[in-house]
Amino acid sequence: MRDVERWPTWTPTMTTVEARNAAGAPDGELREGSVVRIQQPRLPAAAWTVTDLAPGAGFSWTSKATGMTTVADHRITPTPDGGTVTVRLSLRQSGPLAPVVALFMARLVRRYVDTEAQGLREYCEHHHRTSRPRT
């Protein structure tokens, strides 16, 4: 999930993902302060700034547009036996234009988040099956 530049390989909701460090230089490593430019179908390009990063547990990032701030959380919770994980993706929008944007875009945003969750699941399950040693 932290390898954000590879997201377009497992979800059709991402066209281009480019991570930059706080100074604006290309950076393959996601860290607090990184700015990630995302282009998605049917949406304007957006810059997301990583505001919280907990290795192995997830991250949050924020995108600001005129009249609105969006915060997206990506969290991983392992099961007690360590055999599986639960991934929670959430999106919160605030600001004076948030209700208007939600009125017109809520269905698309929900579909994108659901598609991303399913794509991540399929990618991880496939990777897990193909990387396991054969007995």
Short mmCIF file of C-alpha atoms in Angstrom, two decimals:
data_model
loop_
_atom_site.label_atom_id
_atom_site.label_comp_id
_atom_site.label_asym_id
_atom_site.label_seq_id
_atom_site.Cartn_x
_atom_site.Cartn_y
_atom_site.Cartn_z
CA MET A 1 0.00 0.00 0.00
CA ARG A 2 2.94 2.38 0.64
CA ASP A 3 4.26 1.85 -2.89
CA VAL A 4 1.81 4.46 -4.18
CA GLU A 5 3.44 4.88 -7.58
CA ARG A 6 2.46 1.28 -8.40
CA TRP A 7 -1.23 1.81 -7.58
CA PRO A 8 -2.17 2.22 -11.27
CA THR A 9 -1.04 -1.39 -11.82
CA TRP A 10 -3.76 -2.77 -9.53
CA THR A 11 -6.57 -0.21 -9.67
CA PRO A 12 -8.20 1.42 -12.69
CA THR A 13 -9.12 4.43 -10.52
CA MET A 14 -5.57 5.77 -10.73
CA THR A 15 -4.10 6.95 -14.03
CA THR A 16 -0.85 8.48 -12.74
CA VAL A 17 0.69 8.60 -9.27
CA GLU A 18 3.93 10.55 -8.72
CA ALA A 19 5.53 10.82 -5.28
CA ARG A 20 7.81 13.75 -4.40
CA ASN A 21 9.70 14.49 -1.21
CA ALA A 22 9.06 17.66 0.80
CA ALA A 23 11.56 19.53 -1.41
CA GLY A 24 9.68 18.51 -4.57
CA ALA A 25 12.24 15.99 -5.88
CA PRO A 26 11.15 12.53 -7.12
CA ASP A 27 11.11 10.10 -4.23
CA GLY A 28 10.10 6.45 -4.31
CA GLU A 29 9.80 6.30 -0.52
CA LEU A 30 6.59 7.50 1.09
CA ARG A 31 7.28 9.57 4.21
CA GLU A 32 5.66 12.35 6.23
CA GLY A 33 5.76 15.53 4.18
CA SER A 34 5.85 13.68 0.84
CA VAL A 35 3.57 15.18 -1.80
CA VAL A 36 1.89 12.73 -4.14
CA ARG A 37 0.30 13.97 -7.34
CA ILE A 38 -2.59 11.76 -8.43
CA GLN A 39 -4.49 11.82 -11.70
CA GLN A 40 -7.74 9.90 -11.71
CA PRO A 41 -10.31 9.38 -14.47
CA ARG A 42 -13.10 11.99 -14.39
CA LEU A 43 -11.38 14.02 -11.64
CA PRO A 44 -8.92 16.92 -11.71
CA ALA A 45 -5.33 16.11 -10.71
CA ALA A 46 -4.79 16.48 -6.98
CA ALA A 47 -1.76 16.87 -4.73
CA TRP A 48 -1.87 14.83 -1.53
CA THR A 49 0.49 15.61 1.37
CA VAL A 50 1.34 12.75 3.73
CA THR A 51 0.49 13.96 7.23
CA ASP A 52 0.84 10.75 9.22
CA LEU A 53 2.86 7.63 8.49
CA ALA A 54 3.05 4.58 10.73
CA PRO A 55 5.19 1.88 9.07
CA GLY A 56 3.26 -1.38 8.92
CA ALA A 57 0.09 0.29 10.18
CA GLY A 58 -0.85 2.80 7.46
CA PHE A 59 -0.84 6.46 6.57
CA SER A 60 -3.01 9.53 6.13
CA TRP A 61 -2.75 12.26 3.54
CA THR A 62 -4.55 15.53 2.86
CA SER A 63 -5.53 17.29 -0.34
CA LYS A 64 -6.74 20.89 -0.44
CA ALA A 65 -8.83 22.54 -3.13
CA THR A 66 -10.75 25.80 -3.18
CA GLY A 67 -13.31 25.61 -0.39
CA MET A 68 -12.57 22.03 0.58
CA THR A 69 -10.08 19.78 2.37
CA THR A 70 -10.04 16.02 1.89
CA VAL A 71 -8.33 13.62 4.30
CA ALA A 72 -7.83 9.99 3.29
CA ASP A 73 -6.77 7.31 5.76
CA HIS A 74 -5.24 3.96 4.79
CA ARG A 75 -4.98 1.63 7.81
CA ILE A 76 -3.79 -1.95 8.22
CA THR A 77 -4.72 -4.09 11.20
CA PRO A 78 -3.24 -7.61 11.48
CA THR A 79 -5.29 -10.42 12.98
CA PRO A 80 -4.01 -11.81 16.31
CA ASP A 81 -2.71 -14.95 14.59
CA GLY A 82 -0.83 -12.85 12.02
CA GLY A 83 -2.35 -14.81 9.14
CA THR A 84 -4.38 -12.01 7.58
CA VAL A 85 -4.84 -8.26 7.79
CA THR A 86 -7.78 -5.93 7.60
CA VAL A 87 -7.36 -2.83 5.45
CA ARG A 88 -9.58 0.18 6.10
CA LEU A 89 -9.79 2.99 3.57
CA SER A 90 -11.67 6.13 4.54
CA LEU A 91 -12.22 9.58 3.12
CA ARG A 92 -13.42 12.72 4.92
CA GLN A 93 -14.20 16.03 3.28
CA SER A 94 -14.70 19.35 5.05
CA GLY A 95 -15.04 23.00 4.17
CA PRO A 96 -17.78 25.20 2.76
CA LEU A 97 -17.86 23.44 -0.64
CA ALA A 98 -17.74 19.88 0.75
CA PRO A 99 -21.56 19.43 0.82
CA VAL A 100 -21.89 20.65 -2.77
CA VAL A 101 -19.08 18.40 -4.01
CA ALA A 102 -20.58 15.47 -2.09
CA LEU A 103 -23.94 16.06 -3.75
CA PHE A 104 -22.44 15.65 -7.22
CA MET A 105 -19.48 13.34 -6.61
CA ALA A 106 -20.42 11.02 -3.72
CA ARG A 107 -21.40 8.09 -5.93
CA LEU A 108 -18.19 8.31 -8.00
CA VAL A 109 -15.98 8.68 -4.92
CA ARG A 110 -17.65 5.69 -3.21
CA ARG A 111 -17.20 3.59 -6.36
CA TYR A 112 -13.52 4.57 -6.57
CA VAL A 113 -12.83 3.70 -2.91
CA ASP A 114 -14.63 0.35 -3.31
CA THR A 115 -12.72 -0.39 -6.53
CA GLU A 116 -9.42 0.48 -4.85
CA ALA A 117 -10.16 -1.80 -1.90
CA GLN A 118 -11.08 -4.68 -4.21
CA GLY A 119 -8.05 -4.10 -6.42
CA LEU A 120 -5.71 -4.07 -3.42
CA ARG A 121 -7.27 -7.26 -2.11
CA GLU A 122 -6.89 -9.05 -5.44
CA TYR A 123 -3.31 -7.80 -5.86
CA CYS A 124 -2.31 -8.96 -2.36
CA GLU A 125 -4.04 -12.33 -2.68
CA HIS A 126 -2.38 -12.96 -6.06
CA HIS A 127 1.02 -11.84 -4.77
CA HIS A 128 0.62 -14.03 -1.67
CA ARG A 129 -0.29 -17.10 -3.76
CA THR A 130 2.54 -16.62 -6.25
CA SER A 131 5.23 -15.80 -3.68
CA ARG A 132 4.58 -18.73 -1.33
CA PRO A 133 7.12 -21.55 -1.49
CA ARG A 134 5.75 -24.79 -2.90
CA THR A 135 5.90 -27.90 -0.73
#
